[in-house]
Amino acid sequence: EIVNYCHTSKCIRSYILEYFGDEKIENCNNCSNCLDHGELEDVTIEVQKILSCVYRTDQRFGINMIVGVLGGSKNKNILSWNLNKNPTYGLLSDYSQKDIRALVDLLIGDGFLEVTVSEFPTLRLTKKAFNFIKTKET
């Protein structure tokens, strides 16, 4: 949860309040995220590609594999699992692995993806992700 806190784009105060079961707020007008006046970038297409990759790999792989698949990596694990034949392979090859990872971290922090707690943590789509896909949000 602390790592997710570091990567969320929503109000940090709200994130902390939700964690402790308190009432959610949209904007506190006081935290670094609420006060950020930086330029927003539409990453809808990139998010759709990431969610599609997690789904099309049957939600069986962790962050590094998903990032590798989307980036078009020729890593031996990706090739041995035949993930280079996955329709999402290389869809974000215009991005660096670091940038793809940052987007995945953002999706985890904002609750679109969750990481399983197991010996081999994998990415899973959340209800929020399925709603995003169904409603064609941006």
PDB file of C-alpha atoms in Angstrom:
ATOM      1  CA  GLU A   1       0.000   0.000   0.000  1.00  0.00           C
ATOM      2  CA  ILE A   2       2.879   2.382   0.709  1.00  0.00           C
ATOM      3  CA  VAL A   3       4.290   1.819  -2.782  1.00  0.00           C
ATOM      4  CA  ASN A   4       0.849   2.449  -4.272  1.00  0.00           C
ATOM      5  CA  TYR A   5       0.621   5.640  -2.221  1.00  0.00           C
ATOM      6  CA  CYS A   6       3.794   6.825  -3.954  1.00  0.00           C
ATOM      7  CA  HIS A   7       2.322   6.264  -7.423  1.00  0.00           C
ATOM      8  CA  THR A   8      -1.267   7.429  -7.129  1.00  0.00           C
ATOM      9  CA  SER A   9      -2.510  10.416  -9.093  1.00  0.00           C
ATOM     10  CA  LYS A  10      -5.460  11.047  -6.806  1.00  0.00           C
ATOM     11  CA  CYS A  11      -5.612  13.168  -3.664  1.00  0.00           C
ATOM     12  CA  ILE A  12      -3.036  11.864  -1.193  1.00  0.00           C
ATOM     13  CA  ARG A  13      -5.116  12.855   1.815  1.00  0.00           C
ATOM     14  CA  SER A  14      -8.041  10.904   0.367  1.00  0.00           C
ATOM     15  CA  TYR A  15      -5.781   7.895  -0.212  1.00  0.00           C
ATOM     16  CA  ILE A  16      -4.736   7.919   3.458  1.00  0.00           C
ATOM     17  CA  LEU A  17      -8.303   8.428   4.679  1.00  0.00           C
ATOM     18  CA  GLU A  18      -9.567   5.527   2.544  1.00  0.00           C
ATOM     19  CA  TYR A  19      -6.772   3.295   3.810  1.00  0.00           C
ATOM     20  CA  PHE A  20      -7.965   3.849   7.392  1.00  0.00           C
ATOM     21  CA  GLY A  21     -11.626   3.438   6.411  1.00  0.00           C
ATOM     22  CA  ASP A  22     -12.604   7.091   6.673  1.00  0.00           C
ATOM     23  CA  GLU A  23     -14.772   9.071   4.301  1.00  0.00           C
ATOM     24  CA  LYS A  24     -13.371   9.649   0.815  1.00  0.00           C
ATOM     25  CA  ILE A  25     -12.782  13.178  -0.458  1.00  0.00           C
ATOM     26  CA  GLU A  26     -12.150  14.211  -4.059  1.00  0.00           C
ATOM     27  CA  ASN A  27      -9.762  17.103  -3.568  1.00  0.00           C
ATOM     28  CA  CYS A  28      -8.240  18.449  -0.354  1.00  0.00           C
ATOM     29  CA  ASN A  29      -6.590  21.428  -2.095  1.00  0.00           C
ATOM     30  CA  ASN A  30      -3.622  20.886   0.182  1.00  0.00           C
ATOM     31  CA  CYS A  31      -1.557  17.841  -0.886  1.00  0.00           C
ATOM     32  CA  SER A  32       1.065  17.747  -3.629  1.00  0.00           C
ATOM     33  CA  ASN A  33      -1.274  15.984  -6.077  1.00  0.00           C
ATOM     34  CA  CYS A  34      -4.130  18.442  -5.558  1.00  0.00           C
ATOM     35  CA  LEU A  35      -1.792  21.425  -5.820  1.00  0.00           C
ATOM     36  CA  ASP A  36       0.041  20.099  -8.894  1.00  0.00           C
ATOM     37  CA  HIS A  37      -0.573  22.425 -11.826  1.00  0.00           C
ATOM     38  CA  GLY A  38       1.475  20.355 -14.252  1.00  0.00           C
ATOM     39  CA  GLU A  39       0.208  19.479 -17.676  1.00  0.00           C
ATOM     40  CA  LEU A  40      -2.117  16.477 -17.880  1.00  0.00           C
ATOM     41  CA  GLU A  41      -1.509  13.943 -20.602  1.00  0.00           C
ATOM     42  CA  ASP A  42      -4.167  11.650 -22.067  1.00  0.00           C
ATOM     43  CA  VAL A  43      -2.867   8.096 -21.700  1.00  0.00           C
ATOM     44  CA  THR A  44      -6.171   6.363 -22.444  1.00  0.00           C
ATOM     45  CA  ILE A  45      -4.783   4.330 -25.350  1.00  0.00           C
ATOM     46  CA  GLU A  46      -1.699   3.295 -23.383  1.00  0.00           C
ATOM     47  CA  VAL A  47      -3.868   2.250 -20.430  1.00  0.00           C
ATOM     48  CA  GLN A  48      -6.130   0.217 -22.715  1.00  0.00           C
ATOM     49  CA  LYS A  49      -3.066  -1.562 -24.114  1.00  0.00           C
ATOM     50  CA  ILE A  50      -1.701  -2.336 -20.644  1.00  0.00           C
ATOM     51  CA  LEU A  51      -5.028  -3.656 -19.364  1.00  0.00           C
ATOM     52  CA  SER A  52      -5.441  -5.681 -22.553  1.00  0.00           C
ATOM     53  CA  CYS A  53      -1.990  -7.218 -22.097  1.00  0.00           C
ATOM     54  CA  VAL A  54      -2.740  -8.253 -18.514  1.00  0.00           C
ATOM     55  CA  TYR A  55      -6.066  -9.739 -19.637  1.00  0.00           C
ATOM     56  CA  ARG A  56      -4.679 -11.478 -22.748  1.00  0.00           C
ATOM     57  CA  THR A  57      -1.929 -13.109 -20.704  1.00  0.00           C
ATOM     58  CA  ASP A  58      -4.644 -14.552 -18.458  1.00  0.00           C
ATOM     59  CA  GLN A  59      -3.510 -12.410 -15.514  1.00  0.00           C
ATOM     60  CA  ARG A  60      -0.710 -14.940 -14.915  1.00  0.00           C
ATOM     61  CA  PHE A  61       2.370 -12.706 -15.018  1.00  0.00           C
ATOM     62  CA  GLY A  62       4.048 -10.057 -12.932  1.00  0.00           C
ATOM     63  CA  ILE A  63       4.956  -6.468 -13.641  1.00  0.00           C
ATOM     64  CA  ASN A  64       8.307  -7.125 -15.331  1.00  0.00           C
ATOM     65  CA  MET A  65       6.862  -9.670 -17.776  1.00  0.00           C
ATOM     66  CA  ILE A  66       3.953  -7.390 -18.696  1.00  0.00           C
ATOM     67  CA  VAL A  67       6.314  -4.450 -19.194  1.00  0.00           C
ATOM     68  CA  GLY A  68       8.567  -6.660 -21.323  1.00  0.00           C
ATOM     69  CA  VAL A  69       5.711  -7.928 -23.474  1.00  0.00           C
ATOM     70  CA  LEU A  70       4.371  -4.435 -24.116  1.00  0.00           C
ATOM     71  CA  GLY A  71       7.854  -3.133 -24.871  1.00  0.00           C
ATOM     72  CA  GLY A  72       8.589  -5.957 -27.308  1.00  0.00           C
ATOM     73  CA  SER A  73      11.450  -7.412 -25.257  1.00  0.00           C
ATOM     74  CA  LYS A  74      13.300 -10.424 -26.614  1.00  0.00           C
ATOM     75  CA  ASN A  75      13.898 -11.671 -23.052  1.00  0.00           C
ATOM     76  CA  LYS A  76      14.294 -15.468 -22.943  1.00  0.00           C
ATOM     77  CA  ASN A  77      11.387 -15.831 -20.481  1.00  0.00           C
ATOM     78  CA  ILE A  78       9.058 -13.922 -22.800  1.00  0.00           C
ATOM     79  CA  LEU A  79      10.141 -16.068 -25.728  1.00  0.00           C
ATOM     80  CA  SER A  80       9.923 -19.335 -23.750  1.00  0.00           C
ATOM     81  CA  TRP A  81       6.330 -18.526 -22.762  1.00  0.00           C
ATOM     82  CA  ASN A  82       5.614 -17.583 -26.433  1.00  0.00           C
ATOM     83  CA  LEU A  83       4.461 -14.166 -25.253  1.00  0.00           C
ATOM     84  CA  ASN A  84       6.048 -12.683 -28.364  1.00  0.00           C
ATOM     85  CA  LYS A  85       3.044 -14.178 -30.176  1.00  0.00           C
ATOM     86  CA  ASN A  86       0.586 -12.392 -27.884  1.00  0.00           C
ATOM     87  CA  PRO A  87      -1.420  -9.705 -29.767  1.00  0.00           C
ATOM     88  CA  THR A  88      -0.226  -7.070 -27.270  1.00  0.00           C
ATOM     89  CA  TYR A  89       3.461  -7.860 -27.806  1.00  0.00           C
ATOM     90  CA  GLY A  90       5.364  -4.685 -28.663  1.00  0.00           C
ATOM     91  CA  LEU A  91       2.305  -2.406 -28.533  1.00  0.00           C
ATOM     92  CA  LEU A  92       4.242   0.128 -26.444  1.00  0.00           C
ATOM     93  CA  SER A  93       7.627  -0.350 -28.084  1.00  0.00           C
ATOM     94  CA  ASP A  94       7.814   3.420 -28.668  1.00  0.00           C
ATOM     95  CA  TYR A  95       8.131   3.816 -24.883  1.00  0.00           C
ATOM     96  CA  SER A  96      11.084   2.936 -22.681  1.00  0.00           C
ATOM     97  CA  GLN A  97      10.718   0.072 -20.209  1.00  0.00           C
ATOM     98  CA  LYS A  98      10.971   2.692 -17.455  1.00  0.00           C
ATOM     99  CA  ASP A  99       8.036   4.688 -18.875  1.00  0.00           C
ATOM    100  CA  ILE A 100       5.887   1.569 -19.305  1.00  0.00           C
ATOM    101  CA  ARG A 101       6.701   0.571 -15.712  1.00  0.00           C
ATOM    102  CA  ALA A 102       5.699   4.046 -14.502  1.00  0.00           C
ATOM    103  CA  LEU A 103       2.309   3.691 -16.226  1.00  0.00           C
ATOM    104  CA  VAL A 104       1.798   0.234 -14.701  1.00  0.00           C
ATOM    105  CA  ASP A 105       2.719   1.618 -11.269  1.00  0.00           C
ATOM    106  CA  LEU A 106       0.207   4.433 -11.779  1.00  0.00           C
ATOM    107  CA  LEU A 107      -2.518   1.909 -12.658  1.00  0.00           C
ATOM    108  CA  ILE A 108      -1.712  -0.051  -9.508  1.00  0.00           C
ATOM    109  CA  GLY A 109      -1.668   3.102  -7.392  1.00  0.00           C
ATOM    110  CA  ASP A 110      -4.985   4.278  -8.828  1.00  0.00           C
ATOM    111  CA  GLY A 111      -6.651   0.891  -8.326  1.00  0.00           C
ATOM    112  CA  PHE A 112      -6.997  -0.350 -11.907  1.00  0.00           C
ATOM    113  CA  LEU A 113      -4.554  -3.192 -11.325  1.00  0.00           C
ATOM    114  CA  GLU A 114      -3.692  -5.140  -8.217  1.00  0.00           C
ATOM    115  CA  VAL A 115      -0.653  -7.231  -7.410  1.00  0.00           C
ATOM    116  CA  THR A 116      -1.350 -10.619  -5.863  1.00  0.00           C
ATOM    117  CA  VAL A 117       0.384 -11.475  -2.619  1.00  0.00           C
ATOM    118  CA  SER A 118       2.026 -14.791  -3.387  1.00  0.00           C
ATOM    119  CA  GLU A 119       5.394 -16.399  -4.013  1.00  0.00           C
ATOM    120  CA  PHE A 120       5.172 -15.116  -7.583  1.00  0.00           C
ATOM    121  CA  PRO A 121       3.165 -11.850  -7.538  1.00  0.00           C
ATOM    122  CA  THR A 122       1.009 -11.380 -10.625  1.00  0.00           C
ATOM    123  CA  LEU A 123      -1.034  -8.495 -11.982  1.00  0.00           C
ATOM    124  CA  ARG A 124      -4.823  -8.717 -11.893  1.00  0.00           C
ATOM    125  CA  LEU A 125      -7.498  -6.457 -13.326  1.00  0.00           C
ATOM    126  CA  THR A 126      -9.785  -4.908 -10.741  1.00  0.00           C
ATOM    127  CA  LYS A 127     -13.487  -4.069 -11.024  1.00  0.00           C
ATOM    128  CA  LYS A 128     -12.381  -0.506 -11.689  1.00  0.00           C
ATOM    129  CA  ALA A 129     -10.398  -1.721 -14.716  1.00  0.00           C
ATOM    130  CA  PHE A 130     -13.369  -3.637 -16.112  1.00  0.00           C
ATOM    131  CA  ASN A 131     -15.597  -0.569 -15.603  1.00  0.00           C
ATOM    132  CA  PHE A 132     -12.993   1.568 -17.385  1.00  0.00           C
ATOM    133  CA  ILE A 133     -13.046  -0.796 -20.346  1.00  0.00           C
ATOM    134  CA  LYS A 134     -16.869  -1.063 -20.460  1.00  0.00           C
ATOM    135  CA  THR A 135     -17.609   2.657 -20.139  1.00  0.00           C
ATOM    136  CA  LYS A 136     -14.784   3.769 -22.434  1.00  0.00           C
ATOM    137  CA  GLU A 137     -13.554   6.323 -19.898  1.00  0.00           C
ATOM    138  CA  THR A 138     -10.542   8.495 -20.596  1.00  0.00           C
TER     139      THR A 138
END
